[in-house]
Short mmCIF file of C-alpha atoms in Angstrom, two decimals:
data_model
loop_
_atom_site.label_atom_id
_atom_site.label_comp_id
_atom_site.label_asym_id
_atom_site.label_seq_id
_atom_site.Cartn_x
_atom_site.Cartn_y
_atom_site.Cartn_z
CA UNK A 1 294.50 14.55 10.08
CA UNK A 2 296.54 11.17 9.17
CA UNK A 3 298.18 8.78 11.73
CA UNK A 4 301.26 7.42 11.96
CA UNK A 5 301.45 3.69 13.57
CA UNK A 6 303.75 2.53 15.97
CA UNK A 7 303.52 -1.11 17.10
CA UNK A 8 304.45 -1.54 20.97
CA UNK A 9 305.41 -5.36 22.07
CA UNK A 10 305.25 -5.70 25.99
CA UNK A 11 307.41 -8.83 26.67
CA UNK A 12 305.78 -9.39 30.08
CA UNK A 13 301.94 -9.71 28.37
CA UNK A 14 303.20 -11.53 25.36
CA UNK A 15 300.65 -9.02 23.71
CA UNK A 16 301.11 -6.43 20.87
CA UNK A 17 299.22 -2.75 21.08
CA UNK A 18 299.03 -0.43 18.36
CA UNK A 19 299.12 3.26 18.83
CA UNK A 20 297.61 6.16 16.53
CA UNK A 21 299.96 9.24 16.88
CA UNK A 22 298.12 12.41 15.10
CA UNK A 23 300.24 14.59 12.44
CA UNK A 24 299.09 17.52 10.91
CA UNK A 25 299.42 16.87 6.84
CA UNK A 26 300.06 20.27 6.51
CA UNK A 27 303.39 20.03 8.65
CA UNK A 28 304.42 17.09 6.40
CA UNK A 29 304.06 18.30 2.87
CA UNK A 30 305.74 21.57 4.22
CA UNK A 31 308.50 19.57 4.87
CA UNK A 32 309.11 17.55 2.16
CA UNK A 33 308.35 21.18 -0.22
CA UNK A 34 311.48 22.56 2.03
CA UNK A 35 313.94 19.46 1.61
CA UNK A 36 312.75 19.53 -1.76
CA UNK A 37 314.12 23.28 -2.57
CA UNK A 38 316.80 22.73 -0.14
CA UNK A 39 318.11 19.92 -2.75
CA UNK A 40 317.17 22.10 -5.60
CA UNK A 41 320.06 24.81 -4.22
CA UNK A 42 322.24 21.96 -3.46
CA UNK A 43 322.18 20.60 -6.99
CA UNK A 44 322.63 23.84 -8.64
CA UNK A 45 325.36 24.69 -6.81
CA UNK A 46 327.24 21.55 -7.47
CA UNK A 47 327.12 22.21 -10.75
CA UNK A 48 328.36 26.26 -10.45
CA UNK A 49 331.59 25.00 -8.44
CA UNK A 50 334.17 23.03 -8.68
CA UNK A 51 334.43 19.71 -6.46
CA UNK A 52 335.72 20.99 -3.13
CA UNK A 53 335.50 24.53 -3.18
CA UNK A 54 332.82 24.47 -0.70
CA UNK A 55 334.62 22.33 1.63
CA UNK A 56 337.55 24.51 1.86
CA UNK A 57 335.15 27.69 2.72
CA UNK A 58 334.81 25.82 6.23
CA UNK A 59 337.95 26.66 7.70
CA UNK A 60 337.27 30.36 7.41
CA UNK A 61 335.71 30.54 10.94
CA UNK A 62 338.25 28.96 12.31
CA UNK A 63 339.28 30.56 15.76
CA UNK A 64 336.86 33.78 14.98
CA UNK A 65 338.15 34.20 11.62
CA UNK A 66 341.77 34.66 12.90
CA UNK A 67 343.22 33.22 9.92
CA UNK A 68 340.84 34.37 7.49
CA UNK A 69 343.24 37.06 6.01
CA UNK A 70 345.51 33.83 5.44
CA UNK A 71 342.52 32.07 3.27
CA UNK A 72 342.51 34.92 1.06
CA UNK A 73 345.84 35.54 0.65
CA UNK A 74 346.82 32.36 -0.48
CA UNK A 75 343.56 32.13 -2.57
CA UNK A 76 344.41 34.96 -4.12
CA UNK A 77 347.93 34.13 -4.16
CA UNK A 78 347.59 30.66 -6.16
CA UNK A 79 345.21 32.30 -8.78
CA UNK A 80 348.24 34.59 -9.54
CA UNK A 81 350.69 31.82 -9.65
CA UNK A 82 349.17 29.68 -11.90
CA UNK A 83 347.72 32.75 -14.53
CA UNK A 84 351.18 33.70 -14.40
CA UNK A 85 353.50 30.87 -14.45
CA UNK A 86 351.11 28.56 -16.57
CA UNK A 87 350.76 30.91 -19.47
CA UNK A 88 354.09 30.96 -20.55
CA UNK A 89 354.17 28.63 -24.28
CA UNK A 90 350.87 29.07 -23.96
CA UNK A 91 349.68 32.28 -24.47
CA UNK A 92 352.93 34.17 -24.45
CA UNK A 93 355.93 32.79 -26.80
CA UNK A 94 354.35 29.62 -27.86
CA UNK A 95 356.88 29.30 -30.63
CA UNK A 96 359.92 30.31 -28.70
CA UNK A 97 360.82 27.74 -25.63
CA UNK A 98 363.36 30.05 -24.60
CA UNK A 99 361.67 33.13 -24.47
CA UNK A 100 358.68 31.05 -22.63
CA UNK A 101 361.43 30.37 -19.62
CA UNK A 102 362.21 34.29 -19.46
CA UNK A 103 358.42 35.05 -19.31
CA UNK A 104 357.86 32.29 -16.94
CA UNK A 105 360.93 33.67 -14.49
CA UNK A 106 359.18 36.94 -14.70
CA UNK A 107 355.86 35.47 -13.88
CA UNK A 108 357.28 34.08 -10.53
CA UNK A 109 358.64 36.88 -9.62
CA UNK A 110 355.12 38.82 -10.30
CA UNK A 111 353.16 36.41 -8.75
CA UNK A 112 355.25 36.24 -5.72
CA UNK A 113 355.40 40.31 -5.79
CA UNK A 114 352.11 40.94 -6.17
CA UNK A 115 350.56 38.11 -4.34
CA UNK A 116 352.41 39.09 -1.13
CA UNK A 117 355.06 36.24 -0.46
CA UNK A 118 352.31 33.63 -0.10
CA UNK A 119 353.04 30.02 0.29
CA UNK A 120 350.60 28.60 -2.11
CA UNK A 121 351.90 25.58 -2.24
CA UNK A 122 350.72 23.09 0.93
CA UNK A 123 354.13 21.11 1.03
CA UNK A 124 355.74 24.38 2.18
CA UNK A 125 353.36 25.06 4.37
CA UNK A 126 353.29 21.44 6.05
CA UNK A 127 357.37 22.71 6.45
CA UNK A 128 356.63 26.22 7.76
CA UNK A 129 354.68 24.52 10.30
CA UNK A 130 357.72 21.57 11.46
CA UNK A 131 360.30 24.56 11.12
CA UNK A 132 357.98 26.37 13.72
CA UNK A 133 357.64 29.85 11.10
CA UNK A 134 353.49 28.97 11.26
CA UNK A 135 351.54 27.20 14.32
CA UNK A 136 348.99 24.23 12.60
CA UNK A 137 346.20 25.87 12.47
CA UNK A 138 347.36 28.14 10.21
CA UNK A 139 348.97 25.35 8.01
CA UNK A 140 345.62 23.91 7.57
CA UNK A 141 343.91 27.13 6.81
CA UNK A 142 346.63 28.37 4.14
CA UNK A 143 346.56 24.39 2.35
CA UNK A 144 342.60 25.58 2.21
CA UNK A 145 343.24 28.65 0.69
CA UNK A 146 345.92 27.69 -1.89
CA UNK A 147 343.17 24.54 -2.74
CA UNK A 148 340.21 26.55 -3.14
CA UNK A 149 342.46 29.25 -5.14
CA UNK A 150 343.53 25.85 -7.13
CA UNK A 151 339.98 25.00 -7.92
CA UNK A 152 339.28 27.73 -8.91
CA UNK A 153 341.67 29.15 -11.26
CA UNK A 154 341.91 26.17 -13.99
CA UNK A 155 338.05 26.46 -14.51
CA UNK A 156 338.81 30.07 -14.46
CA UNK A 157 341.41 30.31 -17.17
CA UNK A 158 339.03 27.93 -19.07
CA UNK A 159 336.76 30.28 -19.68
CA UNK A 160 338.93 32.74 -20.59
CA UNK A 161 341.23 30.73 -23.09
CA UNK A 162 337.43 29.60 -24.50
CA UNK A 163 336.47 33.43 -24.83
CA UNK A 164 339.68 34.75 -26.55
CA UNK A 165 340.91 31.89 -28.56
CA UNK A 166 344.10 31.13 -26.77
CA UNK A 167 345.57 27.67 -26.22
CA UNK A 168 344.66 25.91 -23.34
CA UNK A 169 346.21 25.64 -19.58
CA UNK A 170 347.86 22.78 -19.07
CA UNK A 171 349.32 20.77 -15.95
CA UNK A 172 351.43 17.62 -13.99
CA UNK A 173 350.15 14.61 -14.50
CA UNK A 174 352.19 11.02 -14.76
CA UNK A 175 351.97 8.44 -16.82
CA UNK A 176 350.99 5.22 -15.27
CA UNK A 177 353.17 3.57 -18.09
CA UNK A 178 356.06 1.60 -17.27
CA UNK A 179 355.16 3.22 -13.32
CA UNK A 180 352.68 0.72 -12.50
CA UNK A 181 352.57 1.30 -8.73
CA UNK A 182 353.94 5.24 -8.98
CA UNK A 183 357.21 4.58 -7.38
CA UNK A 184 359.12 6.22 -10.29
CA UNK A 185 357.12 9.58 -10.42
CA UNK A 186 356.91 9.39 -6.56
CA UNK A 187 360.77 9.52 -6.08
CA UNK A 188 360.60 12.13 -9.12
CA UNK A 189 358.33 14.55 -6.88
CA UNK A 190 360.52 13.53 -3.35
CA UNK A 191 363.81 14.79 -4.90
CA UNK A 192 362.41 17.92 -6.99
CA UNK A 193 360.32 19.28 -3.79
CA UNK A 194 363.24 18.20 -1.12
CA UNK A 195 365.57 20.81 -3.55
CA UNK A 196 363.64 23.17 -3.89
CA UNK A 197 362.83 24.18 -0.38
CA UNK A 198 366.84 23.75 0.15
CA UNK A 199 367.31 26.47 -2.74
CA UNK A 200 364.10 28.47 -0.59
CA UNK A 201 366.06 28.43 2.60
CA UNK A 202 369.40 29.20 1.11
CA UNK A 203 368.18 31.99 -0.99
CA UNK A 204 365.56 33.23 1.97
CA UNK A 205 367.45 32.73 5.05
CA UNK A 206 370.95 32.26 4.69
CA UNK A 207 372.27 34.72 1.63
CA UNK A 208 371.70 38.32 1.58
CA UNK A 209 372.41 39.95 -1.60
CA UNK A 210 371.51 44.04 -0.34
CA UNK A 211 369.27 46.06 -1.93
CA UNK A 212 368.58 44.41 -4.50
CA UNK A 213 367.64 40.87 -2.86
CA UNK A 214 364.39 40.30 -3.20
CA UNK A 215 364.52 40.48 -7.05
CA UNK A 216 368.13 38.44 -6.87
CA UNK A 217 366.58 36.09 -4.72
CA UNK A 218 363.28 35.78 -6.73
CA UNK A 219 365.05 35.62 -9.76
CA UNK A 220 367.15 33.02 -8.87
CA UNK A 221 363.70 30.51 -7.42
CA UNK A 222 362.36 30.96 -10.63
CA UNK A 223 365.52 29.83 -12.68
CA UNK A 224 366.08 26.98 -9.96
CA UNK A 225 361.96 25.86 -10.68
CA UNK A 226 362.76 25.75 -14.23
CA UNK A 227 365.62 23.47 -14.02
CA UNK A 228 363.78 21.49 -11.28
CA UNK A 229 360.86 21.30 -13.74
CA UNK A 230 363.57 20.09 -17.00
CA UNK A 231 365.50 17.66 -14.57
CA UNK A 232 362.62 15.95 -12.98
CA UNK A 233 359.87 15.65 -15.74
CA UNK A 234 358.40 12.13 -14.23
CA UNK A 235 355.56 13.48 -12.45
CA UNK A 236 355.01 16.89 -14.26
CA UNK A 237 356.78 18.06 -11.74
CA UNK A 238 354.51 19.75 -9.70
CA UNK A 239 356.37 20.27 -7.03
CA UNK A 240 353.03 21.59 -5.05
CA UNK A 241 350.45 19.03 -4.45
CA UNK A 242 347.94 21.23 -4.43
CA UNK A 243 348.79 21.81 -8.62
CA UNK A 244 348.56 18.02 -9.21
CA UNK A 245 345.56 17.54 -7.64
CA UNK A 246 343.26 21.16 -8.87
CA UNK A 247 344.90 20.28 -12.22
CA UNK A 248 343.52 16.34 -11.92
CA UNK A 249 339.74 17.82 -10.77
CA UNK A 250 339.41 19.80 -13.37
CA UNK A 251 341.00 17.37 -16.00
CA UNK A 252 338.98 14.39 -14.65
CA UNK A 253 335.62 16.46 -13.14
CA UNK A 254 336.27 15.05 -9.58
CA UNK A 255 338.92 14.29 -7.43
CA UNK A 256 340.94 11.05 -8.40
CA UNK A 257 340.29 7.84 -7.66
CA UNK A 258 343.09 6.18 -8.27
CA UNK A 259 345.54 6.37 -4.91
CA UNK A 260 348.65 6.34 -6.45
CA UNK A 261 347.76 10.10 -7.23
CA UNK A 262 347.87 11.11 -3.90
CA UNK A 263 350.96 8.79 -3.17
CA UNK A 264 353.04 10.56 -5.70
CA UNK A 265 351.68 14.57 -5.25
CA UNK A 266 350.99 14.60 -1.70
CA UNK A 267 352.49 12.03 -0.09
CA UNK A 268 356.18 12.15 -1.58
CA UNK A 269 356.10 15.32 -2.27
CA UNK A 270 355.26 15.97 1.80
CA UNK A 271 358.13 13.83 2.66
CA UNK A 272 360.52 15.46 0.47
CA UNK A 273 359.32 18.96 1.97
CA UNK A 274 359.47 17.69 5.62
CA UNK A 275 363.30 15.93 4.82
CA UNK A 276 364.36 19.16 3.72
CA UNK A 277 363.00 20.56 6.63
CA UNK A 278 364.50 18.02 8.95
CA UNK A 279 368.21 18.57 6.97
CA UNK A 280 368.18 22.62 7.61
CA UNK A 281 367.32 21.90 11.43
CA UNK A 282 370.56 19.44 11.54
CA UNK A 283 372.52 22.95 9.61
CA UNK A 284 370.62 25.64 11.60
CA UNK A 285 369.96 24.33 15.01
CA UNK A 286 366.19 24.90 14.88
CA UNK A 287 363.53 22.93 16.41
CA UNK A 288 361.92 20.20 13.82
CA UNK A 289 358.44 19.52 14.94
CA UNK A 290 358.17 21.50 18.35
CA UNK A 291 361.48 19.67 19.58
CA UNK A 292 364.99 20.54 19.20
CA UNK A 293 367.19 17.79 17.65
CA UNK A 294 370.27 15.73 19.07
CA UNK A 295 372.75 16.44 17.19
CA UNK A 296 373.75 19.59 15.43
CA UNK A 297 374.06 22.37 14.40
CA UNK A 298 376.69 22.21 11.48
CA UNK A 299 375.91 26.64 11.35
CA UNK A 300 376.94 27.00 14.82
CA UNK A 301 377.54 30.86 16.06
CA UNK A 302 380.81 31.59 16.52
CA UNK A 303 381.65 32.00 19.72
CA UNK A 304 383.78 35.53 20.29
CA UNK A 305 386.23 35.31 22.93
CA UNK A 306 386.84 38.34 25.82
CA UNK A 307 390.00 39.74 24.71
CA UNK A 308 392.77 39.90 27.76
CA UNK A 309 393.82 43.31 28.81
CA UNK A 310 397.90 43.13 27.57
CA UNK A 311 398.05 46.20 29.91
CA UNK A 312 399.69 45.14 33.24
CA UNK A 313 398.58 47.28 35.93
CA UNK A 314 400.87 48.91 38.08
#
């Protein structure tokens, strides 16, 4: 047996007492062997995956895995989206910019198609949520999902460019030059995201082009990203703060430091989102944030008028 000491003061005596507590050294060193594997797993694992991956698992249980299916789908969802929108000049058409921007259309289109309509992209989400189409629980669990789908797919596509020879993934960043404090690239991600959930709302839930308007309306998101993505060139664009930051973790190995990251991917590009947001409530007559607004809305029903009988009765 060994001892551990604990010193007792009794203010009343003035008078110190020591007391011998018995441990069993076999209880001990079976402890410290178990923290010491328990570190071993912890370690290795931090070196299989990526910075965060882990921490986005967590949500899963959320509400008896209720949103689970959500997770998934926008994990699965973002993997698409980036394999098939980032390849374009990469590994397809390299030498032909053009012929890039067709591929690239397509790859929207696919990703959108085949991934189920997800939002992958947590700026839409955090509008979803204020236009009342997802409650906030859900929000949180599809930013998780599009994250951990994030983190995943540029170490992903790493290993596969690495295997095959093909040129590498790239992604939005800014340059701090000439944008000390970010304010440039910040209003660059504001304006690009605040359009392009106006062209998602026009194209989604205000035109109808038939039977042919998912592919019409697809179509025409992927030619409005492009342009976004040629006008706006300050921060990338992303567009998707979730794509400037998986793109900066794997670039950098960890999440960024420097807070004018999250200022210009997350912050303005939220604001942007939750402006356009605020702008289609004013048009539609929606509730923003759980609450319907004061003024509005500019889309008004028509109201139809009883028409009088011209008939006089006898």
């Amino acid at each position: 047996q060994i001892y551990s000491v604990s010193l007792v003061y009794y203010s009343s005596y003035h008078s110190f007492t020591i007391l011998f507590i018995p441990l069993e050294i076999d209880s001990v060193i079976h402890s410290f062997t178990m923290f010491s594997v328990i570190s071993s797993i912890v370690t290795s694992l931090s070196e299989l995956l990526p910075p965060g991956l882990a921490l986005t698992l967590c949500v899963i249980p959320i509400s008896n895995k209720k949103y689970m299916k959500n997770y998934i789908d926008e994990f699965i969802g973002t993997l698409l989206m980036i394999g098939l929108t980032f390849s374009p000049g990469k590994w397809i058409f390299a030498d032909s910019l053009y012929l890039a921007w067709v591929v690239h259309a397509v790859g929207v289109v696919a990703a959108d198609k085949i991934g189920g309509g997800q939002h992958v992209n947590p700026a839409v989400s955090m509008v979803m949520c204020a236009l009342g189409k997802c409650d906030y629980t859900e929000m949180i669990v599809r930013i998780a999902g599009a994250m951990g789908g994030g983190l995943v797919a540029f170490p992903l596509f790493k290993i596969m460019t690495d295997t095959l020879g093909w040129t590498e993934l790239g992604g939005p960043e800014f340059n701090p030059n000439n944008d000390e404090d970010g304010s440039s690239a910040a209003w660059s991600e504001f304006t690009a995201t605040f359009l392009l959930l106006l062209v998602i709302y026009l194209l989604n839930w205000e035109l109808n082009f038939g039977k042919m308007h998912y592919w019409i309306k697809q179509t025409l998101t992927a030619v409005a990203i492009r342009v976004l993505i040629e006008v706006f060139p300050t921060a990338g664009p992303a567009m998707n703060p979730m794509l400037g930051t998986t793109w900066a973790v794997f670039a950098g190995g960890d999440f960024p430091d420097d807070v004018r990251h999250y200022f210009v991917y997350w912050i303005a590009a939220a604001l942007g989102a939750l402006f356009s947001g605020f702008v289609y409530a004013v048009y539609d007559g929606c509730e923003f944030c759980g609450h319907k607004l004061p003024f509005g809305p500019i889309n008004a029903p028509k109201v139809v008028k009883p028409k009088k009988d011209s008939k006089k009765k006898d």
